[in-house]
Short mmCIF file of N, CA and C in Angstrom, two decimals:
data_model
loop_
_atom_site.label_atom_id
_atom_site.label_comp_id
_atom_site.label_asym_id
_atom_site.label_seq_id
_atom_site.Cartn_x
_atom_site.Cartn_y
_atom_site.Cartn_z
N UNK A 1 -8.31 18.87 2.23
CA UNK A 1 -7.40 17.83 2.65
C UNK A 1 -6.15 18.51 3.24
N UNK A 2 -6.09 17.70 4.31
CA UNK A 2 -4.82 18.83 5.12
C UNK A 2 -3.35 18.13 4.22
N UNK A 3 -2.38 18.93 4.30
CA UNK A 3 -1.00 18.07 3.89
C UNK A 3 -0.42 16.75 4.07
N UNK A 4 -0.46 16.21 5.37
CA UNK A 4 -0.79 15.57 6.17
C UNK A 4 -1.48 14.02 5.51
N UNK A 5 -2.54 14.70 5.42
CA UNK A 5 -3.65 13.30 4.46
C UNK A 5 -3.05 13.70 3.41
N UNK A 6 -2.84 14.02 2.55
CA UNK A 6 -2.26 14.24 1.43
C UNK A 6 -0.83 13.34 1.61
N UNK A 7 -0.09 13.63 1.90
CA UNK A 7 1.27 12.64 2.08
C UNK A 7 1.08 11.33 2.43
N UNK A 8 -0.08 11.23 3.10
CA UNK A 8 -0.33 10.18 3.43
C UNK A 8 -0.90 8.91 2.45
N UNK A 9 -1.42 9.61 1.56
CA UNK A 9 -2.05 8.70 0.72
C UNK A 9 -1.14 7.75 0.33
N UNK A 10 -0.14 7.84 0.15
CA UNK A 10 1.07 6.71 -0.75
C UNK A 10 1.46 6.34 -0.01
N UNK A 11 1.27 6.13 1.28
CA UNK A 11 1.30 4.68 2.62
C UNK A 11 0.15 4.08 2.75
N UNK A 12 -1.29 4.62 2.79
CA UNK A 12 -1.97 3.66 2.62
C UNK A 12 -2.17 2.98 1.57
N UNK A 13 -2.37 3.87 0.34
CA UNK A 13 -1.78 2.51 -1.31
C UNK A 13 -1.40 1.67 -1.10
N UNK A 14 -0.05 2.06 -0.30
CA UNK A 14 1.15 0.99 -0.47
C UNK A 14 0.02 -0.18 0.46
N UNK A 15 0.53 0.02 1.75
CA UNK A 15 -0.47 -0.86 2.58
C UNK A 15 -1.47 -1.51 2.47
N UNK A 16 -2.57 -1.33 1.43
CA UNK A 16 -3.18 -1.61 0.71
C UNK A 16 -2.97 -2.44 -0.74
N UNK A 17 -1.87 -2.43 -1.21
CA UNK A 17 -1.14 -3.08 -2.38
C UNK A 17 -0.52 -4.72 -1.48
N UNK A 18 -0.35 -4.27 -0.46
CA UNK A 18 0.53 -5.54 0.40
C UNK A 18 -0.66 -5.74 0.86
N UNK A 19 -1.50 -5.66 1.43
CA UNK A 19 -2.77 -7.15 1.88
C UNK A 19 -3.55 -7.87 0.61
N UNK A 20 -3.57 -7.10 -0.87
CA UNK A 20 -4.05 -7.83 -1.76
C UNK A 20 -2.85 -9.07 -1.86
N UNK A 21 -1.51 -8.45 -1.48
CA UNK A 21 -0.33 -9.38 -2.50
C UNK A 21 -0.34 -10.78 -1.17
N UNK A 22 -0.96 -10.10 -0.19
CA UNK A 22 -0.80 -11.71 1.28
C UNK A 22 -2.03 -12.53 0.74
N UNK A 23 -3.21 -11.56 0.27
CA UNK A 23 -4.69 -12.33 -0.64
C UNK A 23 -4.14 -13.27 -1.02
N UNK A 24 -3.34 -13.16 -2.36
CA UNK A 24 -3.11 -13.95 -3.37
C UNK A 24 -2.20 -14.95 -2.51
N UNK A 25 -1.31 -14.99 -1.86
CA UNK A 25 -1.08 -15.87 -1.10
C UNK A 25 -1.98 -16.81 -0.94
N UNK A 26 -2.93 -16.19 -0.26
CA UNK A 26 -3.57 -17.22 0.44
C UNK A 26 -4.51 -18.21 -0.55
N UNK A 27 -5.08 -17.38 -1.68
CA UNK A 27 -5.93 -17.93 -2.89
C UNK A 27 -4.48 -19.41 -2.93
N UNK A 28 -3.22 -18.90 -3.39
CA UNK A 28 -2.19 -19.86 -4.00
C UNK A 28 -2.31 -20.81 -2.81
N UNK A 29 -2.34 -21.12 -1.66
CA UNK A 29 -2.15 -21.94 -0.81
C UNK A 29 -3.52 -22.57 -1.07
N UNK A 30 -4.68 -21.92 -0.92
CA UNK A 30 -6.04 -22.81 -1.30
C UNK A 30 -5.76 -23.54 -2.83
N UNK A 31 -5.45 -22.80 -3.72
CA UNK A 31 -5.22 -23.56 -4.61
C UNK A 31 -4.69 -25.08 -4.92
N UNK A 32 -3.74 -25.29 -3.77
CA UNK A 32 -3.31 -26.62 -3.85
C UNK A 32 -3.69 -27.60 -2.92
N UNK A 33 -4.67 -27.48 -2.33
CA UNK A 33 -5.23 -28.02 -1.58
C UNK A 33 -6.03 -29.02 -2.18
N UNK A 34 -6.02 -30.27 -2.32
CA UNK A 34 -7.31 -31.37 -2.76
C UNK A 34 -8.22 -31.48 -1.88
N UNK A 35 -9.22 -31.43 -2.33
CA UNK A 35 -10.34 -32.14 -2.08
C UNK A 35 -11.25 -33.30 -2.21
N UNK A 36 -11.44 -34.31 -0.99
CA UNK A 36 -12.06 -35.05 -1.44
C UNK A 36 -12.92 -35.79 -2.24
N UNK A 37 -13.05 -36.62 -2.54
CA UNK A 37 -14.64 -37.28 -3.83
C UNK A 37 -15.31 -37.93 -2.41
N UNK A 38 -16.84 -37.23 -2.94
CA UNK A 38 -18.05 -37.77 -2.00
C UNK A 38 -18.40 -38.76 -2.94
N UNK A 39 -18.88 -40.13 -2.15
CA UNK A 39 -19.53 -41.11 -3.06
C UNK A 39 -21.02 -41.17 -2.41
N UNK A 40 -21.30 -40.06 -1.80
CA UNK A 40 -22.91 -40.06 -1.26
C UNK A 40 -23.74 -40.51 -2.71
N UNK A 41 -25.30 -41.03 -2.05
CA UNK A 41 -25.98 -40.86 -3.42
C UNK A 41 -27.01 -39.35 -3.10
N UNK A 42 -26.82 -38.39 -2.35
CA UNK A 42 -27.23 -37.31 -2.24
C UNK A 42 -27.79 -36.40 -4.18
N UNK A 43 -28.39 -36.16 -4.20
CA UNK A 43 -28.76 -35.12 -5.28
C UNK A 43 -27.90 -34.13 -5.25
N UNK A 44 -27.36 -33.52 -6.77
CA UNK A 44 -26.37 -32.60 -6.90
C UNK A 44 -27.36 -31.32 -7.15
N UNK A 45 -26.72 -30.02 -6.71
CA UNK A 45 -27.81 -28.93 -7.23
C UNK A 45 -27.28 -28.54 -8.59
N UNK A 46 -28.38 -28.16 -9.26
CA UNK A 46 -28.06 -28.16 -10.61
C UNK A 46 -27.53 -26.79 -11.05
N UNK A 47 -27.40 -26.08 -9.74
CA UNK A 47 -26.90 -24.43 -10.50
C UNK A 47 -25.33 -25.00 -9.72
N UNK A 48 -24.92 -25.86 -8.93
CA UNK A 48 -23.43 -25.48 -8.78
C UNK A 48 -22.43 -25.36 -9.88
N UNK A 49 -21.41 -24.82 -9.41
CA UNK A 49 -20.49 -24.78 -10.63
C UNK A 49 -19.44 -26.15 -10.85
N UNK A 50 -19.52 -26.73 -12.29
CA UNK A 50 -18.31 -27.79 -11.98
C UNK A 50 -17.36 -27.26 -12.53
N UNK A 51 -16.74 -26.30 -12.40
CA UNK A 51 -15.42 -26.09 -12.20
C UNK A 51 -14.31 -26.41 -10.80
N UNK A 52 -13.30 -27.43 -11.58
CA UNK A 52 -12.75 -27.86 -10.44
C UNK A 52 -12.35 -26.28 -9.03
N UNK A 53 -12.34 -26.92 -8.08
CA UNK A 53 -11.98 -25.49 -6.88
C UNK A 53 -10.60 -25.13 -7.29
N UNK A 54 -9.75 -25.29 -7.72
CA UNK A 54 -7.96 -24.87 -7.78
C UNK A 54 -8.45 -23.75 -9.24
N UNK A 55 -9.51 -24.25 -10.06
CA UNK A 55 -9.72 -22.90 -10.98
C UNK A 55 -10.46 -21.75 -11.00
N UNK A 56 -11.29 -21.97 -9.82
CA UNK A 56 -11.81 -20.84 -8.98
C UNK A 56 -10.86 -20.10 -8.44
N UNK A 57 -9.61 -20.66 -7.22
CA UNK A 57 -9.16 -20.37 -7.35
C UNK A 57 -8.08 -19.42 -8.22
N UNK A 58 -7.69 -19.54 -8.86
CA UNK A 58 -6.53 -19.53 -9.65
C UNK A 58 -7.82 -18.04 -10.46
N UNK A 59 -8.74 -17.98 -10.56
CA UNK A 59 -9.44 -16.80 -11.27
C UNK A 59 -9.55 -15.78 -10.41
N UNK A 60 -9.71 -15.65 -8.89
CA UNK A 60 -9.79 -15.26 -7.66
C UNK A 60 -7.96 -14.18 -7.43
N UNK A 61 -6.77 -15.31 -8.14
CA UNK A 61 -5.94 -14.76 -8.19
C UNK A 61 -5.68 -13.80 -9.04
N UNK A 62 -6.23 -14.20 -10.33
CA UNK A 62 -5.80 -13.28 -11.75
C UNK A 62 -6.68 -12.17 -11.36
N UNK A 63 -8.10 -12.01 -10.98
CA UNK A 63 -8.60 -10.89 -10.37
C UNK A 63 -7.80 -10.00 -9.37
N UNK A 64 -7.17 -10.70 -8.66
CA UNK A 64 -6.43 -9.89 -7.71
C UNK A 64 -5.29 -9.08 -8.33
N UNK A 65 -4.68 -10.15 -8.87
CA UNK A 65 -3.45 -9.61 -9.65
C UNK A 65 -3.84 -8.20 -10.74
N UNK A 66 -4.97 -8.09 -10.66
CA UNK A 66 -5.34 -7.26 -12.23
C UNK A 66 -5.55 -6.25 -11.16
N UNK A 67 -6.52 -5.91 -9.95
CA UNK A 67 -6.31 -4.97 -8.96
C UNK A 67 -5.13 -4.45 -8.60
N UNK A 68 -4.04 -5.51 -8.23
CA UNK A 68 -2.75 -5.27 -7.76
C UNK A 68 -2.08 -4.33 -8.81
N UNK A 69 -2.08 -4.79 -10.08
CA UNK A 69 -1.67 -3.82 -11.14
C UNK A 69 -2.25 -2.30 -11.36
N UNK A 70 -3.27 -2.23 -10.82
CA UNK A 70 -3.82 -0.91 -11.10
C UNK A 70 -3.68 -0.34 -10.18
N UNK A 71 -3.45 -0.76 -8.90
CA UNK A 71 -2.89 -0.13 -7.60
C UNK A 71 -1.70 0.46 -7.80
N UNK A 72 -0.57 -0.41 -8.67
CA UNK A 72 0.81 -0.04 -8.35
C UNK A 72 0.84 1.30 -9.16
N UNK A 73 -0.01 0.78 -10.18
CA UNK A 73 -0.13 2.13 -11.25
C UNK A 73 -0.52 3.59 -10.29
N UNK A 74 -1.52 3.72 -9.99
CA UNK A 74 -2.00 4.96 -8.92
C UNK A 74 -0.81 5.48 -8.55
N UNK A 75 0.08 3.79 -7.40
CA UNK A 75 1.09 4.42 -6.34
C UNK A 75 2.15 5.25 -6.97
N UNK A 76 2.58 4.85 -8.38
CA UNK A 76 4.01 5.10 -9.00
C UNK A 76 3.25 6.69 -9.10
N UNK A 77 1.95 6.95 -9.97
CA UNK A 77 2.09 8.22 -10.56
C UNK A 77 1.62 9.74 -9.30
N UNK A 78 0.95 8.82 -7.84
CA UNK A 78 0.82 9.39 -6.79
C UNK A 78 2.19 9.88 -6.10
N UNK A 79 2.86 9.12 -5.95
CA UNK A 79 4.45 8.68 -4.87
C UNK A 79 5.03 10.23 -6.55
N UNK A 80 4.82 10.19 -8.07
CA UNK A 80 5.83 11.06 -8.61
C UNK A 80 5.14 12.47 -8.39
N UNK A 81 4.07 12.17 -7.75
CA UNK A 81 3.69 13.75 -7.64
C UNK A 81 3.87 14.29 -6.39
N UNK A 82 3.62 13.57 -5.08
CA UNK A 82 3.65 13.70 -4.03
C UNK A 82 5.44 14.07 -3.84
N UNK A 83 6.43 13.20 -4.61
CA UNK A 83 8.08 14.10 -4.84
C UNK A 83 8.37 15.41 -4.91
N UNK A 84 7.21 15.81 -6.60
CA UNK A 84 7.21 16.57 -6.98
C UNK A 84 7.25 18.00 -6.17
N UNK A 85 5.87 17.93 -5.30
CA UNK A 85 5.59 18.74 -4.31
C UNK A 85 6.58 18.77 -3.53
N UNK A 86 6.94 18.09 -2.72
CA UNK A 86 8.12 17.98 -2.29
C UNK A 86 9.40 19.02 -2.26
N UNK A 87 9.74 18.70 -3.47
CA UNK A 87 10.65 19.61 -4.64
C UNK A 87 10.28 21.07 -4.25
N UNK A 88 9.38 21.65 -4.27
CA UNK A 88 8.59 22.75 -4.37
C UNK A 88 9.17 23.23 -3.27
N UNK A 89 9.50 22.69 -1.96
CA UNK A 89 9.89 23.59 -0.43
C UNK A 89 11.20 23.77 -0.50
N UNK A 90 11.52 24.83 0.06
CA UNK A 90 13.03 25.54 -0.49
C UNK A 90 13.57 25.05 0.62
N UNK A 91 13.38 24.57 1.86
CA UNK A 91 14.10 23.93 2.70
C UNK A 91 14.65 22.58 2.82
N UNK A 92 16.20 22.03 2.41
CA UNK A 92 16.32 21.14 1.84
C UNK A 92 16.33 19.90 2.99
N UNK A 93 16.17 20.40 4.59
CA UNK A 93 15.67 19.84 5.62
C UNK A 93 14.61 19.21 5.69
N UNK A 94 13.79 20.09 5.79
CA UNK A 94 11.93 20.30 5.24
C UNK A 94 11.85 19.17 4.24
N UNK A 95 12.70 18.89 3.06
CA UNK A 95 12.35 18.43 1.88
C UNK A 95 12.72 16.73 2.58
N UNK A 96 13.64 16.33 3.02
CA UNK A 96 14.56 15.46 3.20
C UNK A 96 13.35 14.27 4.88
N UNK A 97 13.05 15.56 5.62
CA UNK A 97 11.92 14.99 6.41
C UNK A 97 11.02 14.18 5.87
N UNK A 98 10.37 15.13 4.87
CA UNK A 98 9.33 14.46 4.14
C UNK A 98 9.42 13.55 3.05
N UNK A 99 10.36 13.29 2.68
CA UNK A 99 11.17 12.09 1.96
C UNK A 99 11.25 10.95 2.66
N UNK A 100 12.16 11.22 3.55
CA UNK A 100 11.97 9.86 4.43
C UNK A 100 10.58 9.50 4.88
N UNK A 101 9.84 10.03 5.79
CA UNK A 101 8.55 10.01 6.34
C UNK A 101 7.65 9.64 5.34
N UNK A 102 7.09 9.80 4.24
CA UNK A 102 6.24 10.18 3.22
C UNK A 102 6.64 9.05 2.38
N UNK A 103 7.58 8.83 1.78
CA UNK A 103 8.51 8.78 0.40
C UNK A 103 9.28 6.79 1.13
N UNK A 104 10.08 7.25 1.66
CA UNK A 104 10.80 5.99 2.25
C UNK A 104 10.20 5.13 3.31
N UNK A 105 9.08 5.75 4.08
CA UNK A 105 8.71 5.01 4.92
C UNK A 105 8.77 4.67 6.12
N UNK A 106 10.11 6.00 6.65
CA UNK A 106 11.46 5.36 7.63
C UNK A 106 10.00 6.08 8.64
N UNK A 107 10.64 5.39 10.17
CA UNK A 107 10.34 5.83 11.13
C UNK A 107 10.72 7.14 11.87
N UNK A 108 10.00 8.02 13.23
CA UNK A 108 10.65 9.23 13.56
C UNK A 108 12.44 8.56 14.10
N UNK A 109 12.28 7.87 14.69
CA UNK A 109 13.67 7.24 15.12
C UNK A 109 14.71 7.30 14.12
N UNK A 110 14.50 6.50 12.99
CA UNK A 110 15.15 6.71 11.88
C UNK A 110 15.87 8.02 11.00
N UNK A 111 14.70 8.85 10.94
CA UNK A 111 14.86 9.89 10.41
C UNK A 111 15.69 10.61 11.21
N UNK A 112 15.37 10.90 12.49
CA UNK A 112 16.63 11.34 13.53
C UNK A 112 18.11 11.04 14.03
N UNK A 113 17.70 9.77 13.28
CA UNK A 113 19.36 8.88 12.99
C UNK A 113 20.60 9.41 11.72
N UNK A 114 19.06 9.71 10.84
CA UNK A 114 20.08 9.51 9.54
C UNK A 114 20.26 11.43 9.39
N UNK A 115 19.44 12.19 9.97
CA UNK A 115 19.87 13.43 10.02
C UNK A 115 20.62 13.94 11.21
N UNK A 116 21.11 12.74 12.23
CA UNK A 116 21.69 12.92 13.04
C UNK A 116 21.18 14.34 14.19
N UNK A 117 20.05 14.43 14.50
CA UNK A 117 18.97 15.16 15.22
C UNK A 117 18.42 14.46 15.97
N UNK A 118 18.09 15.43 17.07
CA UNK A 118 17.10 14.56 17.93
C UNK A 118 15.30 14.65 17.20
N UNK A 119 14.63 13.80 18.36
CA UNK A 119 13.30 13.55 18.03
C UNK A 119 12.39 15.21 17.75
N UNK A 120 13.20 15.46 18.80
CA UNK A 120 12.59 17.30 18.81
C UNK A 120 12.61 17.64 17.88
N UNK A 121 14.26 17.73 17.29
CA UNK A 121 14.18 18.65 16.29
C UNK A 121 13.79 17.92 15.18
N UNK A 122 13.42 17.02 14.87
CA UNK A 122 12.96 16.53 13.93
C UNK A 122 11.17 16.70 13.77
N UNK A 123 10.63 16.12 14.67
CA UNK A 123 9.71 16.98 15.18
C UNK A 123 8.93 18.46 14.17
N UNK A 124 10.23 18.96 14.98
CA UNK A 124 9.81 20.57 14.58
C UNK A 124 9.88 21.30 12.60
N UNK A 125 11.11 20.33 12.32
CA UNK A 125 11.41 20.25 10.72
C UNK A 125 10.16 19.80 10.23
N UNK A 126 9.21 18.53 10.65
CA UNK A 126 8.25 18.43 10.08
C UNK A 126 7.27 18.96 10.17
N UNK A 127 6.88 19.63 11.34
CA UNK A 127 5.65 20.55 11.42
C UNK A 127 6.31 22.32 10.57
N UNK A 128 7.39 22.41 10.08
CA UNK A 128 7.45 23.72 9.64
C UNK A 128 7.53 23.20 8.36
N UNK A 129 7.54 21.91 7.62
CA UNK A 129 7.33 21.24 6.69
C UNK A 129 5.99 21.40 6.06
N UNK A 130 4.92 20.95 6.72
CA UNK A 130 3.45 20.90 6.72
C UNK A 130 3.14 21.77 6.72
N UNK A 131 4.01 23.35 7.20
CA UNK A 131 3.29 24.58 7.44
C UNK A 131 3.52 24.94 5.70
N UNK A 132 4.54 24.67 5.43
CA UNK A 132 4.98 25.57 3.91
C UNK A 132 4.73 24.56 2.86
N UNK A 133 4.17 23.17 2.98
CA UNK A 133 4.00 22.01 2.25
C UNK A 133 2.44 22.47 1.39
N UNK A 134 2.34 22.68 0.24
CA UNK A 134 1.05 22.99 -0.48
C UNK A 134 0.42 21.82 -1.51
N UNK A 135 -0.76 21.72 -1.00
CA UNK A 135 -1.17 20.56 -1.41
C UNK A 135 -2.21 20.73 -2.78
N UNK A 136 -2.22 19.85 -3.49
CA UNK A 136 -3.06 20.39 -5.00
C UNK A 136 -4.10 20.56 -4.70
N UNK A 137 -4.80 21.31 -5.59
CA UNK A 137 -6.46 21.41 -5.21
C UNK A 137 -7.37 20.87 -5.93
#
């Protein structure tokens, strides 16, 4: 795994933690939705479920939610190691790149803002970042 994918992992978590949490959204919006009563005289199948739909729902959510929790768990103890490493590069440039980028999320724009650098040299801080950045094995 290059450094690279390695840093990377605790943006896709994250990214991954936020489309379960829009899921549950959407379960909560189905949830309140009624549904009609058929007064057909049609035959019922005898394996459906009669559980009303808002508690399908609503189980659809607590499933999610129980994923969502074990996600955040990963991210917190991924995001304290991925710091950790971090920590490890004696360049407090180097370190501060990959903080923002990695860690905060910020954009190259950003990062060149708040270190008051251009794109170049920012750029270049992160590829001499990745060069001295050691990833676990």
């Amino acid at each position: 795994m290059t450094p690279q994918q390695y840093l990377n992992q605790a943006k896709h978590l994250d990214a991954l933690i936020n489309v379960r949490l829009r899921e549950i959204d959407y379960w909560k919006d189905m949830s309140t939705n009624i549904s009609g009563i058929k007064y057909d005289a049609m035959p019922k199948n005898p394996n459906a479920t009669t559980d009303a739909y808002f508690v399908r729902c609503l189980d659809k959510i607590c499933e999610i939610q129980q994923d969502v929790e074990k996600k955040v768990g990963q991210l917190i103890v991924l995001r304290d190691e991925i710091s950790s490493r971090i920590d490890l590069l004696t360049n407090p440039e180097e370190q501060l790149v990959l903080r923002y980028r990695y860690i905060d999320n910020c954009t190259w724009d950003e990062i060149a803002s708040m270190l008051n650098a251009s794109l170049r040299t920012v750029y270049r801080i992160h590829g001499a970042a990745l060069q001295n950045f050691s990833v676990p094995s």
